[in-house]
Structure formats: structure tokens, C-alpha cells
């Protein structure tokens, strides 16, 4: 048996052939020499040893996913809360043929309204999405977001953090259902659900619960025809399988979670009667290098979703100082900290640990909350440390600002806090957790040690991959360029794997995709 067939010669010449992804690639032996070319050998010109077809990035995923969402590339940028994934980021990726979700979570209705109006005016019918985050403590916020999406004719939402379906999510999905002579049923509103557990995925892989459908029809919130068609469509058009990621995360490895949900998707599809549309599966979490993107598609992903890496792009609506801090992160520089939205339950989020004391301060707040029933029970030493090192304000001032916010936005929470000292303490501590993310967005230098930056290991992987290249510096990390290089790098690696399977060995200088070189000048930060 012959060993691997080496391709000798100039590595730059071989790379030029390999990296022309839109053209096929042939390995030919002629006159005792082995070479690589784009031209299929004519009779008598040599012996064909191996061949791989064209591998443009758009072929990595599912053509059906691209058609359904009007995309050119199987790439999505997930929403970053608080408007960090803002209109600039969404518009830039939409123009590049990708999908991005506006980070509506945590924003006021007026800010969401203004952003969606801006996107509709700028993009028209071009693809984009809006995030809808599950908020069991304030369902009116879900209702408001859905109402705004319907008002501005947003045709796709990214549903995240859902542990159960809600009436307003179901209402969005079913509104606009109509009979289609060709497809049987046409859905005006698409849902991409982000999940990390099989039991949650199953909710979106099946049609809407009949009880919710009947209730919505009885209340006149959907039509009788839409209620009848509800059983013919799953709740989601696509399910994003989220592994270890920034923010809320179960930290499960993609190689374990994705196959499990793929099997679940296929089993439910076999059980369904009728022509139920297929549900596409995407991969998220840890997507920070071409290697990870290629691996996700090798697992069977129809599309990939990036998160942490977009926070350090030019178009992200966070401060330049925060972007530079993220650009120095390594793959081990993330840690877990108490979450602002589920503080009392002890739920945690993954944040950047390097360069900030936020995680340590937030953990201390949670310990104090667990150990005491009211602020008045804090020891003088604990109170002094809290006011001087963490809050950096008197507790009375923090409560005054918190009460003012609750009066305007959550009066029911204010009433509870005034009657329940434990809840009042939680609201005061939540003030720090909420403000910490705002300080990072605005780049508040006085509170730099308290910045909360949602971040997963993908950020460190991206910094490692781009070290010494043009993309090492945040000012060169345009969102569309990041997407392009991740996809082209993944396509290049996929082409190498195909050649390796045929027994071809390329020169060492061609073993990886080449990012644009770093321009002359001072070195840029990297992990």
C-alpha cells in the first residue's frame, strides 16, 4: 500500500491553489513529479492522483437554511444583551449575507422601538433578527418585545433563555401563518431558538401546545385559520445548540451536546405526520477560530453562531477600552459570576476574569445575601467593605436609585422590596450587577475594575488564532471581515481534510489558512 502522496515544491504556490476555494483542486503526477493545479489533466498530460471540488464558504452549511432565511452564508451572530449587538453590527452582517440578532434584552421599549425602526428603514427586506429573551419575572417585557417586532414587521426572532413556551412567543410564531398551495403552509415569522438542554429543544421541535393555540384563538389574538395551521409547523425553524459560551451557559461540550440534539431532532421528525418542515440545527459556543467552525460543520451543523468574538468588533456597541481588554483575553481567562437577572436563585453567567474584579465582587455579594436576611444585619466591617470597595457608595444612596428605577419600571418589585427586607437586599445587590455591564459599555474609567463583560473561551481562541495578524487589533475587527475569515478558514481546513482522506500530504507551510498580515508598527495586543 502506498503511503501519503506528498506535494513537493513551493509552499506559496501550493497554498495559492488550495486557497482558491471557488475552484476545484487536482493533484497530478506528470514526468515523475507531483503537482497541484486547478486544471483537470488532459489525456497524456499526467496521472490524476486526487481531486477535491470547489469549497466556497457557503457550501459548508445547509442550502435549505440559506434559502429559508434569505442568506448567502451559513453564519449568524447571536444577540448580545443591552444593545451590544446593536444596529451597526446587525446591518453590517446583513449586508454581508449573514444573519445577526439585535440585542434587545435589557433595553427599554423606546430603545427597542427606535432600533427596529432604524433597521427596517436601512435594511428593508434584507435578513436580520431581534432577540426575544424569556423573562418569567416580567412577562410584560416579552409581550412588549413581541408587539414591537410585529409592529416593525420583523420576520425572525432569536428566542433565548426559554425553559418553557410562553403565550407571546407562540403568538409571534403563529401570527401570519397561511395556506400555501406549494408548501402546504407558509410562516411569516421565523423562530431560531437557542437551547442547551434536550428537554428545552423538544419544545421547539414540536408544534405549539394545543392549549396555548386554543387560548390565543379564543382571545382573538390569532385567527381561526392560524389556529388550524398551528399543528403543521414546529415552534422553531432552527434550533441553535449552545455549548460553553459567554453569559448564561450550561458549559456543555459541543461534541457531546450537538449529536444528542441531532438524534432528538431526527427522532421527532420521524414521529411527525404530514409534511412537517425540517428544523435546522446550528452550533454555538466556543466558535472562535476556523478550526472550531470546521469542527461544527463536521458535526453536521447547518449554520454556526458566534457570540463572544463579536463583542470586540468595530461595530459592537461597547466601549473601545472594553474591546481592547477582550482582545487580550486568553482561553483560560473566563470565570463564572452571579447573574443579575437570577441573582437570588444562584444562577451564574460566564464573564471575563482577566483585568476586572467583577466576578470576585459579585461572588461576595451573593455570599452576603445567603448569610443575612436584611442589610441591617451586616456587620460594620462588612458594610464598610461593601460601601468602600464594591458599591463605592453609601447603601442608602444605592437604595434610593434602585427604588426610583423600580418605581418607573417594576412597581410590583418595589412594593415587595418595601415589605420584604431580604428582597430589598437583593435589589440593592442587583444594582451593582446591572451597573457593572453598563460601565463596560460606556467605558467608565473610574469603574474599570468593576466591568462585567460576558465572555466565553471563544474569545481567547480567537485572540490566539489572530495573534500577529491584522485581526489582532480591535480596530481591524470588522464584523463582516471576522465572519468571512472564520468561514474561509473553515472551508480551507475542510478542503485539507478531504485531501488527507485521499492520501495527499501538503507542505507544512500550507497546513493552515493564512490571515492577513499585521501592518508595520507597534505590536498589537493578543492573548
XYZ file of C-alpha atoms in Angstrom:
527
model
C 0.000 0.000 0.000
C 1.331 3.417 -0.923
C 1.881 5.960 1.865
C 0.624 9.558 1.787
C 1.446 11.257 -1.501
C 3.485 14.403 -0.764
C 3.003 17.514 -2.880
C 6.513 18.967 -3.180
C 7.595 22.378 -4.321
C 6.865 25.956 -3.406
C 4.507 26.158 -0.426
C 3.235 29.550 -1.574
C 2.310 28.123 -4.960
C 0.521 25.160 -3.413
C -1.289 27.478 -0.978
C -2.428 29.701 -3.854
C -4.156 26.698 -5.445
C -5.609 25.390 -2.182
C -6.930 28.778 -1.041
C -8.774 29.473 -4.302
C -11.823 27.886 -2.702
C -14.206 28.688 -5.536
C -12.237 26.423 -7.925
C -11.641 22.634 -7.871
C -8.232 21.258 -6.970
C -6.361 18.375 -8.660
C -3.190 16.525 -7.648
C -1.394 15.236 -10.727
C 1.775 13.199 -11.331
C 3.463 14.085 -14.595
C 7.010 13.263 -15.687
C 7.833 11.832 -12.278
C 6.767 14.995 -10.441
C 3.668 15.610 -8.335
C 1.914 18.939 -8.536
C -1.331 20.694 -7.685
C -3.451 22.529 -10.232
C -6.921 23.861 -10.967
C -6.947 22.259 -14.432
C -8.171 18.711 -14.915
C -5.370 16.822 -16.703
C -5.995 16.106 -20.354
C -5.184 12.614 -21.694
C -1.435 12.172 -21.801
C -0.735 15.158 -19.511
C -0.288 13.072 -16.378
C -1.940 10.756 -13.866
C -4.684 12.133 -11.641
C -3.876 11.179 -8.024
C -6.599 13.063 -6.149
C -9.323 15.629 -6.677
C -11.489 17.810 -4.467
C -14.298 20.011 -5.675
C -14.745 23.698 -5.136
C -15.310 24.574 -1.475
C -16.700 28.115 -1.225
C -17.761 29.000 2.343
C -21.480 28.992 1.569
C -21.301 25.245 0.872
C -20.293 24.436 4.431
C -23.812 24.510 5.830
C -27.321 23.737 4.674
C -28.656 25.224 1.416
C -32.134 24.889 2.926
C -31.197 27.089 5.866
C -29.820 29.729 3.489
C -32.976 29.704 1.369
C -35.344 29.851 4.323
C -33.640 32.890 5.813
C -32.571 34.636 2.615
C -28.837 34.338 3.366
C -25.715 33.831 1.301
C -23.618 32.375 4.121
C -24.393 29.882 6.930
C -23.297 32.294 9.653
C -25.187 34.027 12.447
C -24.141 36.451 15.167
C -26.125 35.796 18.301
C -27.606 38.662 20.280
C -25.525 40.368 22.937
C -27.797 41.883 25.577
C -28.087 45.549 26.388
C -27.805 46.551 22.741
C -24.142 45.485 22.472
C -25.283 43.678 19.330
C -26.653 46.951 18.010
C -27.946 48.208 14.704
C -24.453 48.744 13.226
C -23.458 45.136 13.851
C -26.762 43.745 12.587
C -26.697 45.868 9.429
C -23.032 45.094 8.637
C -23.588 41.338 8.787
C -26.867 41.512 6.902
C -25.143 43.316 4.041
C -22.503 40.549 4.066
C -25.172 37.886 3.553
C -25.150 36.703 7.169
C -27.762 36.853 9.921
C -27.427 38.821 13.164
C -29.823 39.299 16.079
C -30.320 42.693 17.675
C -29.564 42.531 21.424
C -32.915 43.731 22.773
C -32.613 42.061 26.196
C -32.373 44.594 28.998
C -33.384 47.573 26.859
C -36.391 49.823 27.335
C -39.275 49.626 24.925
C -38.400 53.002 23.426
C -34.841 51.897 22.627
C -36.064 48.676 21.007
C -38.677 50.641 19.064
C -36.078 53.099 17.761
C -33.614 50.349 16.831
C -36.154 48.232 14.949
C -37.401 51.285 13.074
C -33.813 52.076 12.090
C -33.170 48.510 10.890
C -36.380 48.408 8.873
C -35.513 51.712 7.229
C -31.915 50.723 6.477
C -32.308 47.047 5.538
C -35.851 46.751 4.224
C -36.455 43.087 3.408
C -32.824 42.058 3.940
C -32.345 39.406 6.642
C -31.964 40.309 10.311
C -33.404 39.150 13.623
C -34.353 40.523 17.017
C -33.643 38.740 20.274
C -36.562 37.739 22.495
C -35.359 36.685 25.936
C -37.542 34.724 28.332
C -38.352 36.750 31.437
C -40.587 34.751 33.800
C -40.464 37.530 36.433
C -41.643 40.198 33.983
C -43.756 38.617 31.216
C -44.929 42.067 30.157
C -41.442 42.705 28.760
C -41.763 39.671 26.482
C -45.158 40.935 25.356
C -43.770 44.381 24.627
C -40.873 42.991 22.567
C -43.211 40.778 20.533
C -45.575 43.697 19.947
C -42.693 45.818 18.675
C -41.427 43.037 16.402
C -44.895 42.671 14.910
C -45.279 46.440 14.521
C -41.984 46.750 12.661
C -42.568 43.578 10.614
C -39.520 41.777 11.992
C -39.715 38.391 10.293
C -37.249 36.497 12.521
C -36.566 36.356 16.240
C -33.857 34.612 18.213
C -35.569 33.086 21.274
C -33.127 32.648 24.158
C -33.221 31.518 27.798
C -36.638 29.874 27.379
C -37.276 26.966 29.719
C -40.930 26.809 28.694
C -43.037 28.222 25.894
C -44.987 31.399 26.578
C -48.172 32.801 25.038
C -46.397 35.716 23.386
C -43.722 33.530 21.808
C -46.445 31.253 20.434
C -48.413 34.302 19.263
C -45.431 35.587 17.301
C -44.853 32.224 15.645
C -48.483 31.694 14.634
C -49.334 35.227 13.538
C -49.046 35.289 9.774
C -49.442 31.548 9.161
C -51.319 30.976 5.904
C -52.038 28.183 3.478
C -49.587 27.802 0.626
C -50.547 25.727 -2.442
C -46.928 24.625 -2.909
C -45.684 24.161 0.671
C -48.983 23.470 2.438
C -48.372 26.227 4.965
C -46.301 29.397 4.895
C -44.947 31.054 8.048
C -44.455 34.815 8.008
C -42.484 34.709 11.247
C -39.416 32.552 11.758
C -38.078 31.488 15.162
C -34.485 30.485 15.884
C -34.334 29.000 19.382
C -31.107 28.944 21.362
C -31.036 25.910 23.683
C -28.589 23.871 25.737
C -30.833 21.060 27.007
C -32.740 18.298 25.189
C -35.963 18.946 27.111
C -35.938 22.593 26.010
C -35.085 21.680 22.432
C -38.068 19.350 22.282
C -40.438 22.249 22.998
C -39.257 23.959 19.824
C -39.028 20.840 17.665
C -42.748 20.169 18.064
C -45.798 22.274 17.135
C -47.160 24.800 19.614
C -49.130 23.246 22.512
C -52.790 22.946 21.614
C -53.885 24.589 24.861
C -51.977 27.778 24.047
C -53.292 27.762 20.483
C -56.905 27.481 21.621
C -56.461 30.204 24.232
C -54.924 32.617 21.737
C -57.709 31.901 19.225
C -60.409 32.388 21.868
C -58.887 35.735 22.830
C -58.786 36.832 19.180
C -55.007 37.153 19.164
C -54.681 34.718 16.244
C -57.205 33.788 13.550
C -59.133 30.544 13.276
C -57.109 29.629 10.182
C -53.834 30.207 12.023
C -55.055 28.043 14.889
C -55.883 25.262 12.428
C -52.473 25.521 10.734
C -50.528 25.567 14.022
C -50.281 21.769 14.121
C -48.482 21.758 10.751
C -45.386 23.711 11.777
C -42.831 23.212 14.566
C -42.349 26.078 17.004
C -38.918 26.830 15.554
C -37.453 26.921 12.073
C -33.997 26.373 13.548
C -32.525 25.362 16.884
C -29.114 26.679 17.883
C -27.259 24.155 20.039
C -25.398 26.305 22.584
C -22.377 24.771 24.289
C -19.840 26.517 26.567
C -20.430 30.209 25.913
C -20.383 33.693 27.407
C -23.235 34.848 29.630
C -25.788 32.240 30.676
C -24.352 28.806 29.888
C -24.543 25.178 30.969
C -20.900 24.813 29.795
C -21.570 21.547 27.969
C -19.097 20.466 25.246
C -20.396 20.826 21.704
C -19.132 17.377 20.721
C -21.463 15.820 23.298
C -24.477 18.126 23.083
C -24.841 18.526 19.317
C -25.121 14.802 18.415
C -27.652 14.293 21.219
C -29.911 17.064 19.924
C -29.430 15.947 16.320
C -30.699 12.485 17.262
C -33.621 14.043 19.110
C -34.470 16.232 16.101
C -34.399 13.249 13.747
C -36.483 11.062 16.066
C -39.193 13.703 16.415
C -39.177 14.274 12.647
C -39.864 10.569 12.090
C -42.776 10.694 14.548
C -44.489 13.641 12.898
C -47.322 13.024 10.493
C -47.723 15.104 7.357
C -45.173 17.302 5.624
C -43.662 18.995 8.668
C -40.887 21.405 7.602
C -37.396 20.306 8.713
C -35.853 22.060 11.696
C -32.275 23.132 11.048
C -29.603 22.808 13.736
C -26.891 25.363 14.377
C -23.799 25.266 16.582
C -22.867 27.950 19.114
C -20.405 28.218 21.980
C -16.658 28.092 21.535
C -16.869 29.287 17.920
C -13.775 31.454 17.883
C -11.433 30.010 15.257
C -11.558 28.432 11.822
C -10.771 25.096 13.463
C -13.905 25.345 15.639
C -16.089 26.396 12.705
C -14.851 23.474 10.608
C -15.450 21.089 13.511
C -19.019 22.380 13.976
C -19.851 21.761 10.320
C -18.183 18.343 10.514
C -20.605 17.521 13.360
C -23.464 18.262 10.976
C -24.332 21.874 11.805
C -26.471 23.673 9.242
C -25.050 27.020 10.383
C -22.721 28.395 13.055
C -23.375 31.142 15.609
C -20.682 33.389 17.037
C -21.058 35.404 20.230
C -18.072 36.492 22.303
C -15.890 37.337 19.293
C -18.404 39.904 18.029
C -18.161 41.911 21.243
C -14.651 43.033 20.269
C -15.573 44.055 16.714
C -15.647 47.605 15.401
C -19.449 47.595 15.088
C -20.226 46.281 18.588
C -21.847 48.929 20.771
C -19.457 48.675 23.678
C -16.545 50.883 24.633
C -13.174 50.812 22.826
C -11.478 50.174 26.184
C -13.628 47.088 26.757
C -12.792 45.828 23.271
C -9.064 46.151 23.943
C -9.478 44.306 27.240
C -11.286 41.492 25.431
C -8.560 41.411 22.766
C -6.036 40.474 25.469
C -8.072 37.556 26.840
C -6.710 34.029 26.802
C -8.701 30.808 26.637
C -8.421 30.354 30.433
C -9.344 33.938 31.333
C -13.091 33.370 31.824
C -14.856 32.693 35.095
C -18.371 32.307 36.491
C -20.187 35.021 38.454
C -23.712 35.571 39.841
C -26.232 36.664 37.220
C -28.117 39.931 37.641
C -31.427 38.600 36.347
C -31.482 35.443 38.524
C -29.339 36.536 41.450
C -31.491 35.085 44.220
C -31.533 31.633 42.605
C -27.740 31.484 42.493
C -27.674 31.244 38.688
C -24.323 32.238 37.197
C -23.032 33.732 33.964
C -19.636 33.351 32.319
C -17.641 36.576 32.237
C -14.141 37.819 31.548
C -11.989 37.318 34.633
C -8.737 38.896 33.489
C -8.423 42.632 34.133
C -11.564 43.045 36.254
C -12.630 42.348 39.847
C -16.289 41.981 38.939
C -16.518 38.227 39.494
C -14.936 38.429 42.949
C -17.130 41.347 43.993
C -20.303 39.687 42.659
C -19.471 36.447 44.478
C -19.040 38.388 47.716
C -22.461 39.992 47.265
C -24.051 36.586 46.834
C -22.363 35.245 49.972
C -23.642 38.213 51.954
C -27.120 37.659 50.546
C -27.086 33.987 51.559
C -25.761 34.716 55.054
C -28.082 37.572 56.031
C -31.784 38.371 55.993
C -31.508 42.138 55.730
C -28.989 44.865 55.055
C -29.240 45.981 58.659
C -27.744 42.631 59.753
C -24.422 43.273 58.020
C -21.514 43.698 60.400
C -19.872 47.133 60.498
C -16.793 45.659 58.788
C -18.855 44.044 56.006
C -20.846 47.209 55.459
C -17.719 49.363 55.290
C -16.012 46.972 52.838
C -19.174 46.839 50.735
C -19.589 50.597 50.529
C -15.900 51.423 50.035
C -14.672 48.606 47.764
C -17.666 47.239 45.869
C -20.571 49.680 45.658
C -18.339 52.688 46.351
C -21.444 54.487 47.534
C -23.481 54.517 50.737
C -26.122 51.792 50.826
C -28.815 54.447 51.299
C -27.854 56.131 48.022
C -27.901 52.836 46.135
C -31.346 52.008 47.506
C -32.648 55.463 46.575
C -31.572 54.991 42.930
C -32.870 51.424 42.903
C -36.245 52.493 44.270
C -36.523 55.209 41.643
C -35.845 52.675 38.884
C -38.344 50.179 40.286
C -40.986 52.904 40.608
C -40.660 53.658 36.902
C -40.294 50.134 35.552
C -41.287 47.473 38.107
C -43.595 48.930 40.776
C -44.620 45.448 41.920
C -40.964 44.707 42.774
C -40.751 47.950 44.741
C -43.797 47.016 46.793
C -42.285 43.654 47.568
C -38.916 45.146 48.483
C -40.545 47.599 50.884
C -42.275 44.762 52.719
C -39.533 42.116 52.447
C -36.065 43.146 53.736
C -34.412 40.128 52.083
C -35.799 41.147 48.706
C -34.714 44.733 49.299
C -31.170 43.477 49.900
C -31.301 41.505 46.639
C -32.446 44.606 44.738
C -29.569 46.653 46.143
C -27.030 43.985 45.219
C -28.590 43.649 41.774
C -27.884 47.358 41.264
C -24.156 46.593 41.211
C -24.543 43.620 38.851
C -26.646 45.652 36.409
C -24.455 48.738 36.523
C -21.278 46.694 36.025
C -22.300 45.801 32.473
C -23.279 49.428 31.730
C -19.910 50.686 32.982
C -18.222 48.376 30.485
C -20.456 49.513 27.630
C -19.823 53.187 28.333
C -16.154 52.670 29.180
C -16.439 54.292 32.596
C -12.749 54.501 33.535
C -13.469 55.135 37.209
C -15.294 51.800 37.415
C -12.982 49.819 35.093
C -12.185 47.346 37.860
C -15.901 46.509 38.062
C -16.619 45.957 34.375
C -18.834 42.970 33.621
C -18.008 41.531 30.204
C -19.954 38.438 29.184
C -17.352 36.248 27.556
C -16.610 32.589 26.812
C -13.407 30.732 25.856
C -14.095 31.505 22.185
C -12.710 34.998 22.806
C -9.352 33.595 23.852
C -9.387 31.145 20.952
C -9.997 33.982 18.507
C -7.167 36.050 20.025
C -4.816 33.070 19.765
C -5.843 32.391 16.151
C -5.405 36.019 15.084
C -2.202 36.771 17.047
C 0.353 38.545 14.870
C -2.176 39.228 12.092
C -4.268 42.186 11.004
C -7.175 40.961 13.123
C -5.177 41.087 16.355
C -6.210 44.715 16.846
C -9.865 45.541 17.636
C -9.810 48.477 15.206
C -9.405 45.991 12.337
C -12.014 43.507 13.564
C -14.930 44.462 11.366
C -17.792 42.032 11.949
C -18.139 41.094 8.273
C -14.381 40.514 7.946
C -14.385 38.297 11.043
C -17.241 36.254 9.570
C -15.505 35.988 6.202
C -12.189 34.792 7.621
C -13.803 32.309 10.000
C -15.805 30.783 7.164
C -12.996 30.824 4.589
C -10.611 29.382 7.147
C -13.099 26.613 7.918
C -13.613 25.882 4.223
C -9.836 25.740 3.733
C -9.444 23.260 6.587
C -12.323 21.183 5.228
C -10.565 21.034 1.858
C -7.380 19.857 3.591
C -9.313 17.106 5.369
C -10.749 15.930 2.046
C -7.282 15.798 0.510
C -5.900 13.960 3.519
C -8.625 11.343 3.079
C -7.339 10.730 -0.463
C -3.792 10.174 0.819
C -2.337 13.578 -0.155
C 0.090 15.388 2.144
C 0.571 19.127 1.595
C 3.709 21.118 2.561
C 3.903 22.260 6.189
C 3.536 25.890 5.108
C 0.067 25.117 3.769
C -1.298 23.408 6.860
C -3.473 26.329 7.874
C -5.425 29.234 6.443
C -3.431 32.456 6.306
C -4.966 35.563 7.830
C -3.950 38.999 6.516
C -0.573 40.039 7.986
C -0.225 42.590 10.728
C 0.698 46.032 9.323
C 4.059 47.591 10.237
C 4.123 49.427 13.541
C 3.878 48.699 17.262
C 2.692 45.167 18.128
C -0.997 44.782 18.859
C -2.353 43.047 21.976
C -3.309 39.432 21.837
C -3.986 36.553 24.179
